[in-house]
XYZ file of C-alpha atoms in Angstrom:
688
model
C 104.735 76.979 91.401
C 103.421 73.192 90.354
C 100.557 71.995 89.004
C 99.317 68.724 90.108
C 97.266 66.419 87.692
C 93.513 67.094 88.018
C 90.408 66.526 87.144
C 89.324 69.520 84.433
C 88.010 68.305 81.319
C 85.501 70.024 78.372
C 82.864 67.892 78.844
C 80.404 70.545 81.176
C 79.490 71.660 77.648
C 76.175 71.156 76.207
C 75.247 70.164 72.947
C 76.037 73.246 70.351
C 72.646 73.998 68.183
C 73.192 73.676 64.627
C 72.755 77.535 64.344
C 75.182 78.496 66.891
C 77.260 76.093 65.099
C 76.843 78.712 61.264
C 77.394 81.507 63.357
C 80.848 80.179 65.159
C 81.424 79.216 61.667
C 81.121 81.808 58.818
C 83.270 84.152 61.650
C 85.682 82.404 62.305
C 86.325 82.321 57.838
C 87.095 85.769 58.471
C 91.084 84.097 58.932
C 90.072 83.324 54.979
C 88.744 86.453 53.651
C 90.851 87.442 50.871
C 92.879 90.304 51.224
C 92.067 91.155 55.465
C 95.309 89.532 55.414
C 97.330 92.590 54.894
C 100.363 94.098 57.229
C 100.017 97.004 59.697
C 102.207 98.571 57.837
C 100.047 98.501 54.220
C 98.185 101.226 55.967
C 97.473 104.277 53.939
C 99.438 106.982 55.735
C 97.782 110.543 56.154
C 95.069 112.102 58.121
C 91.942 108.953 58.962
C 88.676 109.609 57.249
C 86.386 108.657 60.450
C 83.395 108.051 58.632
C 85.571 105.149 57.166
C 85.305 102.258 59.769
C 86.583 100.045 57.482
C 90.308 101.353 57.054
C 91.533 100.720 61.184
C 94.272 103.583 61.474
C 98.302 101.606 62.775
C 96.455 103.058 66.316
C 93.907 100.765 65.921
C 95.834 97.857 64.879
C 97.814 95.803 67.770
C 100.249 97.468 70.066
C 101.406 97.246 72.994
C 98.937 99.335 75.250
C 100.543 101.333 78.739
C 99.504 100.608 81.760
C 98.560 102.179 84.616
C 97.505 100.279 87.755
C 99.993 97.750 87.661
C 102.736 99.568 89.259
C 100.769 102.634 90.281
C 102.898 104.596 86.731
C 102.806 104.432 83.408
C 104.113 101.072 81.998
C 104.376 98.784 79.173
C 101.260 96.033 79.231
C 104.658 93.736 78.354
C 106.394 95.299 81.760
C 103.533 94.989 83.817
C 104.078 92.803 86.640
C 100.390 91.175 85.698
C 98.466 89.931 83.657
C 96.888 92.665 82.296
C 93.210 93.610 79.409
C 92.222 96.485 78.312
C 88.860 97.694 77.231
C 88.947 100.221 75.370
C 86.370 103.147 74.189
C 86.651 102.076 71.085
C 85.379 98.121 72.014
C 82.951 99.278 73.866
C 80.673 101.136 71.545
C 81.663 98.630 68.619
C 80.388 95.377 70.503
C 77.368 97.893 72.851
C 79.098 97.563 76.323
C 75.178 98.777 79.071
C 78.134 98.868 82.288
C 81.233 97.566 83.577
C 78.988 94.989 84.114
C 79.099 93.220 80.840
C 82.403 95.429 80.035
C 84.184 92.751 82.679
C 81.587 89.533 81.502
C 83.355 90.601 77.897
C 86.819 89.523 79.776
C 89.012 86.604 79.789
C 88.255 84.483 83.445
C 85.479 86.635 84.169
C 81.388 86.400 84.974
C 78.830 87.341 85.963
C 75.761 86.537 88.096
C 72.494 88.493 87.990
C 70.049 88.132 91.326
C 67.631 91.024 90.096
C 68.874 93.517 92.526
C 72.220 93.514 92.191
C 75.170 91.725 90.298
C 78.386 90.574 90.959
C 81.651 89.620 90.084
C 83.363 85.933 89.743
C 87.427 85.601 88.311
C 89.262 82.598 87.908
C 86.085 79.931 89.483
C 86.126 82.345 92.472
C 82.543 83.638 92.468
C 80.972 83.067 96.063
C 77.119 84.126 96.401
C 76.347 86.708 98.817
C 79.433 88.625 97.985
C 78.882 91.954 97.560
C 82.362 92.548 95.331
C 84.549 92.657 98.097
C 87.484 90.689 96.413
C 88.075 92.912 93.421
C 89.155 96.211 94.164
C 87.381 99.183 91.884
C 88.952 102.785 90.704
C 87.813 105.665 88.727
C 90.843 107.707 87.411
C 93.138 106.257 90.860
C 89.805 107.311 93.010
C 88.959 104.369 95.421
C 85.566 103.619 94.992
C 83.993 100.332 97.033
C 82.345 101.264 99.867
C 83.461 101.305 103.553
C 80.077 98.720 104.707
C 80.172 96.392 102.869
C 83.206 97.005 100.642
C 80.627 96.846 97.576
C 82.212 97.185 94.184
C 79.048 98.259 91.992
C 79.263 97.277 88.096
C 74.772 96.959 86.299
C 73.060 99.346 86.244
C 73.774 100.135 90.269
C 76.338 101.698 88.946
C 77.749 104.983 89.330
C 79.390 105.997 85.722
C 77.928 106.152 82.446
C 80.331 103.852 80.841
C 79.774 106.778 77.443
C 82.571 108.581 79.005
C 85.084 106.078 79.535
C 88.491 106.191 77.585
C 89.513 102.522 78.707
C 89.668 100.392 81.443
C 92.094 98.368 82.914
C 91.795 94.774 84.011
C 94.718 93.847 86.635
C 94.607 90.435 87.120
C 96.444 88.426 90.554
C 96.804 90.194 94.672
C 97.634 94.016 94.456
C 96.807 94.380 98.070
C 101.692 95.175 97.443
C 100.265 99.416 96.494
C 96.302 98.971 97.099
C 95.961 97.143 100.136
C 92.334 95.530 100.764
C 90.273 94.686 98.375
C 92.696 94.743 96.095
C 92.422 90.521 96.638
C 91.497 88.812 93.677
C 92.806 91.647 91.315
C 92.096 95.818 90.214
C 89.708 96.917 88.185
C 91.422 100.963 86.875
C 88.960 103.209 84.982
C 90.290 105.752 82.919
C 88.123 108.150 82.184
C 87.992 110.550 79.216
C 89.412 113.585 79.052
C 87.854 117.742 78.202
C 88.795 116.608 74.521
C 87.032 113.177 74.161
C 83.139 115.441 73.788
C 84.857 118.321 72.425
C 82.100 120.140 72.609
C 78.693 118.690 73.065
C 77.519 115.641 73.225
C 73.547 114.010 73.366
C 72.514 110.835 73.804
C 69.195 108.856 73.922
C 68.332 105.253 73.466
C 65.498 102.666 74.025
C 65.561 99.147 74.657
C 62.747 96.125 75.609
C 61.330 95.964 78.072
C 60.203 100.127 78.259
C 63.254 100.530 78.840
C 64.878 104.569 78.298
C 68.457 106.316 78.221
C 68.865 109.947 78.087
C 72.466 111.574 78.507
C 74.064 114.985 78.118
C 77.739 115.581 77.851
C 79.893 119.001 77.787
C 84.012 118.584 76.677
C 86.126 121.234 76.072
C 90.261 121.930 75.765
C 92.075 125.002 75.746
C 94.893 125.875 74.247
C 96.937 126.068 77.293
C 95.383 122.548 77.929
C 93.160 123.525 80.361
C 90.330 121.318 80.612
C 86.892 119.865 81.592
C 84.088 117.403 81.636
C 80.479 117.614 82.587
C 77.794 115.035 81.762
C 74.401 114.169 83.347
C 72.211 111.367 82.593
C 69.550 109.348 83.511
C 67.844 105.439 82.950
C 64.118 104.141 83.262
C 63.008 101.387 82.853
C 59.500 99.258 82.882
C 61.330 95.682 84.070
C 59.065 92.711 83.490
C 56.935 90.520 84.788
C 58.138 86.946 85.393
C 57.126 83.274 86.947
C 58.877 81.588 89.407
C 58.346 78.157 89.693
C 58.653 78.322 93.713
C 55.623 80.718 94.327
C 53.435 78.706 91.815
C 50.068 78.786 93.897
C 47.165 80.611 94.114
C 48.004 82.322 97.210
C 51.217 84.453 95.826
C 49.610 84.832 92.439
C 50.952 81.336 90.628
C 54.100 82.551 90.734
C 53.403 85.280 88.395
C 55.857 88.634 89.432
C 54.502 91.845 88.106
C 55.401 94.887 87.601
C 57.442 95.210 90.629
C 61.093 94.796 87.568
C 61.451 98.888 88.081
C 64.735 99.394 87.759
C 66.091 103.316 87.442
C 69.063 105.931 88.548
C 71.279 109.390 87.612
C 74.620 109.460 87.481
C 75.883 113.114 87.239
C 80.067 113.037 86.829
C 82.577 116.267 86.180
C 86.031 116.607 86.466
C 88.172 118.934 85.505
C 92.543 119.517 84.780
C 93.518 123.118 85.459
C 98.256 122.840 84.895
C 99.184 120.330 87.793
C 95.422 120.709 90.024
C 92.924 117.980 89.645
C 88.941 118.637 90.569
C 86.852 114.838 90.147
C 83.276 114.638 91.439
C 80.352 112.084 90.765
C 76.973 111.050 92.181
C 75.315 108.239 91.335
C 71.603 107.454 92.601
C 69.619 103.888 91.287
C 66.041 102.456 92.364
C 65.859 99.302 91.280
C 62.639 96.845 92.479
C 63.198 93.630 93.458
C 60.763 90.382 91.864
C 62.811 88.290 93.841
C 60.475 88.269 97.150
C 64.155 88.085 99.335
C 64.773 87.337 102.722
C 61.345 85.578 102.916
C 59.257 89.216 101.916
C 55.884 88.696 100.686
C 55.389 87.957 97.078
C 54.525 89.927 94.440
C 54.210 92.931 96.899
C 55.850 96.107 95.198
C 57.508 98.450 98.301
C 60.078 95.466 98.290
C 62.943 97.677 97.012
C 66.578 98.782 97.181
C 68.571 102.375 96.886
C 72.426 102.747 96.195
C 73.658 106.211 96.094
C 77.405 106.990 95.777
C 78.979 110.198 96.123
C 82.742 111.795 96.092
C 84.653 114.339 95.314
C 88.999 114.155 94.741
C 91.233 117.107 94.040
C 94.325 115.795 93.310
C 97.325 117.366 92.432
C 100.370 115.868 89.862
C 103.687 117.158 88.846
C 107.762 116.851 88.404
C 110.055 117.521 90.819
C 113.113 117.247 88.827
C 113.978 115.165 85.998
C 113.281 112.011 86.657
C 111.453 112.580 89.960
C 107.545 112.679 89.983
C 105.112 113.649 93.050
C 101.407 113.356 93.716
C 99.080 114.100 96.202
C 95.518 113.627 96.365
C 92.871 114.557 98.937
C 89.107 113.244 98.840
C 85.874 112.989 100.110
C 82.652 109.695 99.464
C 80.017 109.175 101.161
C 77.918 105.696 100.527
C 74.267 105.003 101.532
C 72.336 101.928 101.262
C 67.953 101.714 102.021
C 65.847 98.505 101.478
C 63.141 98.529 102.385
C 61.895 94.607 102.616
C 58.102 94.056 102.972
C 56.753 90.919 105.910
C 54.272 89.580 107.035
C 54.888 88.326 110.477
C 51.322 89.369 110.639
C 50.724 92.336 110.967
C 52.327 93.064 106.770
C 54.143 95.173 108.273
C 57.959 97.170 106.433
C 60.489 96.269 107.228
C 63.807 99.059 107.018
C 67.454 98.272 106.424
C 69.914 101.638 105.909
C 73.476 101.376 106.030
C 74.987 105.873 105.746
C 79.193 106.060 105.073
C 80.447 109.066 104.595
C 84.932 109.345 105.128
C 87.577 110.889 103.700
C 91.396 110.476 102.920
C 94.503 111.699 101.708
C 97.527 109.759 100.150
C 100.678 110.782 98.168
C 102.973 109.118 96.584
C 106.408 109.238 94.662
C 107.836 108.021 91.554
C 110.968 108.396 90.908
C 113.717 106.988 87.946
C 117.563 107.973 89.964
C 119.412 105.486 86.542
C 117.817 104.053 83.357
C 118.150 100.394 85.803
C 115.907 101.486 88.949
C 112.336 102.970 89.123
C 111.649 103.487 92.711
C 107.851 103.814 93.605
C 106.864 104.888 97.535
C 103.731 106.216 99.466
C 101.507 106.367 102.008
C 97.586 106.784 102.313
C 95.201 107.795 105.505
C 91.855 107.094 105.216
C 89.166 107.755 108.471
C 85.333 106.719 107.988
C 83.844 109.194 110.473
C 80.689 107.468 109.947
C 79.498 103.949 109.471
C 75.953 103.010 110.419
C 73.544 100.132 110.453
C 70.739 100.753 110.800
C 67.157 98.075 111.129
C 63.628 98.475 111.894
C 60.001 97.597 111.598
C 58.347 101.265 110.639
C 54.973 100.135 111.801
C 54.027 98.924 114.204
C 58.514 100.142 115.505
C 60.110 98.038 116.264
C 64.374 98.062 116.141
C 66.618 95.224 115.332
C 70.095 95.893 114.860
C 71.105 100.185 115.252
C 75.495 100.522 115.069
C 76.760 103.170 115.003
C 80.602 102.861 114.664
C 84.222 105.117 113.194
C 87.228 103.771 112.027
C 90.945 104.788 110.774
C 93.666 102.736 109.031
C 97.569 103.762 107.071
C 99.636 102.409 105.034
C 102.597 102.749 103.300
C 104.031 101.209 100.544
C 106.991 100.575 97.933
C 108.032 99.507 95.198
C 111.688 98.593 92.560
C 111.633 97.943 89.296
C 115.295 96.809 88.562
C 116.173 96.369 85.114
C 120.242 94.697 85.753
C 119.516 94.793 81.537
C 117.905 94.898 78.695
C 114.489 92.615 78.245
C 115.086 91.766 82.696
C 113.790 93.217 85.375
C 112.773 92.496 88.794
C 110.035 93.601 90.483
C 109.415 93.982 94.358
C 106.594 95.552 95.897
C 105.373 95.484 99.688
C 102.904 97.527 101.826
C 102.128 97.464 105.232
C 98.422 98.253 106.501
C 97.616 98.658 109.741
C 94.098 98.619 111.111
C 92.619 99.927 114.817
C 89.826 97.062 114.615
C 92.978 93.825 113.937
C 96.502 95.340 113.660
C 98.185 95.027 110.730
C 98.597 93.030 107.908
C 101.846 92.908 105.467
C 102.015 92.173 101.060
C 104.597 91.919 99.623
C 104.310 91.599 94.834
C 107.911 89.626 93.210
C 107.527 89.254 89.494
C 110.640 88.448 86.578
C 109.687 89.450 83.572
C 111.871 88.130 80.954
C 111.817 89.188 77.395
C 113.650 86.858 75.179
C 112.705 88.599 71.802
C 111.569 92.287 71.142
C 108.059 91.822 71.670
C 108.082 88.671 73.973
C 107.540 88.144 77.801
C 107.154 85.767 80.188
C 106.286 86.277 83.527
C 107.466 84.964 87.449
C 104.700 86.143 89.725
C 104.293 85.422 93.447
C 102.078 87.870 95.593
C 100.013 87.962 98.535
C 97.396 89.820 99.005
C 94.235 90.157 102.036
C 90.367 91.460 102.661
C 90.078 93.255 105.735
C 86.720 92.390 107.771
C 84.290 95.538 106.998
C 81.407 97.316 109.211
C 78.496 94.788 108.003
C 80.148 91.217 108.632
C 81.749 93.250 111.980
C 78.301 94.268 113.634
C 75.279 93.335 111.691
C 74.156 91.828 114.861
C 70.498 90.590 116.187
C 68.621 88.342 117.393
C 65.465 89.002 116.712
C 67.011 89.062 113.245
C 68.841 85.831 113.443
C 72.611 86.942 113.042
C 75.110 87.742 116.381
C 78.356 88.792 115.973
C 82.290 86.465 117.137
C 85.359 88.651 118.677
C 87.807 88.003 117.149
C 87.104 87.863 113.424
C 90.557 87.864 110.943
C 91.127 89.442 107.697
C 91.060 86.653 104.608
C 94.006 86.068 102.885
C 95.898 85.135 99.634
C 98.906 83.874 98.032
C 98.712 83.342 94.895
C 101.594 82.195 91.706
C 101.435 82.801 88.602
C 103.055 82.165 84.659
C 102.245 84.692 82.326
C 103.791 84.601 78.797
C 102.702 87.095 76.214
C 104.150 87.645 72.422
C 103.002 90.474 69.822
C 103.428 89.048 65.886
C 103.688 92.274 64.134
C 101.186 94.762 65.476
C 98.228 92.503 64.528
C 98.485 89.361 66.359
C 98.669 88.803 70.527
C 98.894 86.191 72.489
C 98.336 85.444 76.402
C 99.007 82.708 78.114
C 98.861 81.894 81.948
C 98.003 79.351 84.603
C 98.269 80.018 87.787
C 97.731 79.250 91.766
C 95.564 80.733 94.880
C 95.346 79.639 97.869
C 93.240 81.491 100.416
C 92.791 80.948 104.020
C 90.487 81.874 107.476
C 87.909 82.917 104.806
C 85.216 84.934 106.037
C 82.156 83.255 105.412
C 78.859 82.986 107.543
C 78.235 80.672 109.660
C 75.085 79.075 111.728
C 75.312 78.465 115.858
C 73.996 75.293 116.597
C 73.183 76.043 119.599
C 71.415 79.105 119.408
C 70.438 78.555 115.451
C 71.780 82.189 115.467
C 73.843 83.140 112.494
C 77.425 85.132 112.372
C 80.062 84.869 110.577
C 83.992 83.713 111.148
C 87.538 82.469 109.569
C 87.014 78.436 108.339
C 87.434 77.424 105.054
C 90.521 76.789 103.494
C 89.875 76.964 99.314
C 92.608 76.421 96.997
C 92.058 77.398 92.901
C 94.465 75.538 90.623
C 94.114 76.399 86.282
C 95.082 78.254 82.871
C 93.750 80.460 80.690
C 94.854 81.555 76.758
C 93.863 84.480 74.612
C 94.916 84.921 70.417
C 93.884 88.752 69.316
C 94.504 89.802 65.725
C 93.319 92.770 63.724
C 93.278 93.313 60.304
C 93.969 96.652 58.724
C 90.734 96.577 56.691
C 89.085 96.803 59.782
C 88.257 92.555 60.521
C 89.321 91.403 64.177
C 89.352 88.875 65.753
C 89.587 87.687 69.798
C 89.323 84.548 71.729
C 89.853 83.356 75.214
C 89.568 80.080 77.467
C 89.705 79.590 81.240
C 89.757 76.352 82.111
C 90.110 75.944 86.896
C 88.274 73.850 89.623
C 88.385 75.516 92.751
C 87.819 73.425 95.548
C 87.265 73.595 99.684
C 90.669 71.927 101.193
C 88.771 70.244 103.515
C 85.821 68.652 102.320
C 86.879 68.393 98.348
C 83.467 69.795 97.251
C 83.539 72.245 93.985
C 82.487 75.561 94.808
C 79.132 76.584 94.753
C 78.726 79.248 91.298
C 82.583 78.605 90.783
C 82.246 77.203 86.226
C 85.751 74.963 85.115
C 85.350 75.883 81.735
C 84.307 79.793 80.618
C 85.550 80.727 76.259
C 85.155 84.242 75.193
C 85.161 84.283 71.513
C 84.601 88.325 70.012
C 84.446 89.007 65.995
C 85.058 92.257 64.253
C 83.280 92.520 60.832
C 82.858 96.247 58.678
C 79.966 95.994 56.807
C 80.354 97.236 52.557
C 78.618 100.862 52.780
C 82.737 101.624 54.681
C 79.701 103.127 57.638
C 78.685 100.674 59.637
C 81.032 97.209 61.682
C 79.492 94.636 63.224
C 80.358 93.093 66.471
C 79.213 89.984 67.079
C 80.506 88.440 71.056
C 79.976 85.581 72.347
C 80.162 83.328 76.081
C 80.095 80.506 77.435
C 79.715 79.509 80.749
C 80.211 76.019 81.644
C 77.941 73.880 84.632
C 77.915 74.992 87.682
C 77.221 74.166 91.825
C 74.756 76.213 93.438
C 73.900 76.930 97.004
C 70.962 73.776 96.931
C 73.788 71.352 96.035
C 72.369 71.802 92.095
C 73.646 72.662 88.633
C 73.180 74.707 86.880
C 73.273 74.602 83.640
C 75.611 75.544 80.910
C 74.856 78.878 78.711
C 76.024 80.362 75.000
C 74.998 84.051 75.072
C 75.614 85.582 71.782
C 75.465 89.224 71.714
C 75.110 91.380 67.484
C 76.154 94.903 67.716
C 75.517 97.730 64.923
C 77.627 100.828 65.259
C 77.590 104.092 61.946
C 79.515 106.995 62.379
C 78.266 110.192 61.689
C 75.181 108.823 59.023
C 75.315 112.684 58.601
C 77.784 115.309 60.532
C 78.005 114.969 63.910
C 75.370 112.076 64.159
C 76.040 107.847 65.223
C 74.198 105.207 65.391
C 74.113 101.864 67.407
C 71.602 98.909 67.475
C 72.099 95.625 69.739
C 70.518 92.596 70.009
C 71.824 90.965 73.262
C 70.968 87.255 73.716
C 70.878 86.823 70.372
C 69.683 83.392 69.842
C 67.102 83.514 72.887
C 69.167 80.883 75.042
C 66.348 80.827 78.669
C 69.279 80.149 81.624
C 69.425 80.988 85.020
C 72.100 82.390 87.424
C 73.204 80.247 90.665
C 70.658 82.561 93.841
C 71.986 83.454 97.543
C 70.953 82.654 101.151
C 68.581 85.666 100.429
C 66.639 83.910 98.117
C 63.879 80.486 97.775
C 65.044 80.429 93.897
C 68.424 78.491 94.005
C 68.845 78.794 90.111
C 67.259 83.096 89.365
C 66.238 83.414 85.133
C 68.089 85.580 83.291
C 66.525 87.836 80.260
C 66.022 87.072 76.839
C 66.569 88.401 73.610
C 65.919 92.187 74.307
C 67.164 95.125 72.053
C 68.357 98.731 71.910
C 69.363 101.910 69.483
C 71.397 104.614 70.743
C 71.816 107.923 68.817
C 74.622 110.167 69.394
C 74.956 114.231 68.715
C 77.698 115.471 68.554
C 77.996 118.946 67.702
C 78.918 122.574 69.291
C 82.532 121.785 68.680
């Protein structure tokens, strides 16, 4: 891969406030704290006192993690054919993350955008407004979670899983279609949930936040002597939201731009899993109801009837066994349901409620073999089949009734894949994967991945990675049509495709210092884009854009046996339209992340400080969204009393005034985000 010279600079950093400089300076002084540089081996052996957060066990210090999502079998991060970040349950607790969106925003190269209805992810400069997170694949314990109408990945309060159930999140960068097929375009996010021994009895959490927000959850887990285990969880969340002022509606006819009492949000989440021998069963159901304050799609401003409801359900049965030494087999059978309902008030006149609905139901199965005939070879092979027996789209005015869209469809797809890991000698791995997916709508797509992993010395890896990926057009892009709505469909929509080349360097020193660095290039073709036909003025989806992203990332992390921790990462990149040479909308050149963990006096509390920087971005109106610094601070105290934990979080600590770029459906070019807010959370564990 050759990176041409670009005009990447750090000039879009905003002026640094004095108080911010004080915070950063104080945290970086941790590098010079007396006694903080104790070697990992100096940690005393024996049982750890869990009430003392200043002393880390060997397991808490940096180690070479194991990842599953990179190759669909467990391997060390250094041997994985990708650049991988793992966010652990410890990270989630220490930094007070409340959703998958906040977890993803903490990871180098990623950023999130909230339009006060849904939360969207961007990665390495590619975060298209109007996209429903369709280019990152989300898995929960290996179960595919992207919907089958919009390909949507739900991340914010619309997310489906309580983060307290998470054991770790594996974020695998780069194209993953050689193993996972569609949606694994820029990466794969595999969420691994806790086992039944995680809660180890009953666990009750209750919390309150700014904006009249309350949240509670109840969990129960157990693990028997024979290895069988069970985990049950239920969560509830409700928020009144806040009153918001939008200058775009600042006139008396629209309440002077003030949206009052229509930012409410509520959800519930149910999750269960059990394991008996080689058999595992998991079930999930979630539902989120969100009021929309932005008057999207030209609806009536300040109308409490504008809202969306999203519901997600799955039942998953899986089986894993070792047939013989060196040969493992697994299979999965599952059913999924995705439901969306949107209410949009329009004043035609008369004042009419438009209803937008989608229903998706599908089942699928997959089988996988992992063979290790010798120490030099690991062969992974498998097949998948999915039957989307209901893919319905409906749009109508309720009173007076008028039908705009009534599309009822079904589809099937299948795939086969194989991956070979060949180690001709210690320190050298060749990884080659290939997958073919077959769709009834457009035919087939075949995608390879090739990686060479060279380790000249122990705990060091130099990776050369090349791969391709695709995203199949979804039913929304293929079938959402109605001239009265301004949409039409055009035959011949093709899958999107990407080619990626990346060089990665990973290095560990003495288990307390880690370096990860990479340079990358992404070339995207046949991007599915919403366009306007000049002949009739109707909107339609077509393949027309060719984009390229080039950049580099670096991350340094250090931990000390006394409990101190510092991690810093930076991404610099440029993503442009190859035809126009314009920088893409919502594409920051610079992203920075700083995380600092400090044990406080008394050995029962830690402070987790997180600072995120997002550089300037181009908006749809060809304006500039200012860069911003976002600072979060979380205090965590374990075992204030027996089994009692307390967390206090302050989000947007410095009360940064910032906005996120709007989409095509918004009048607002920038959508304001939350100012300083607070959360207090108490967790009580008992019955262990």
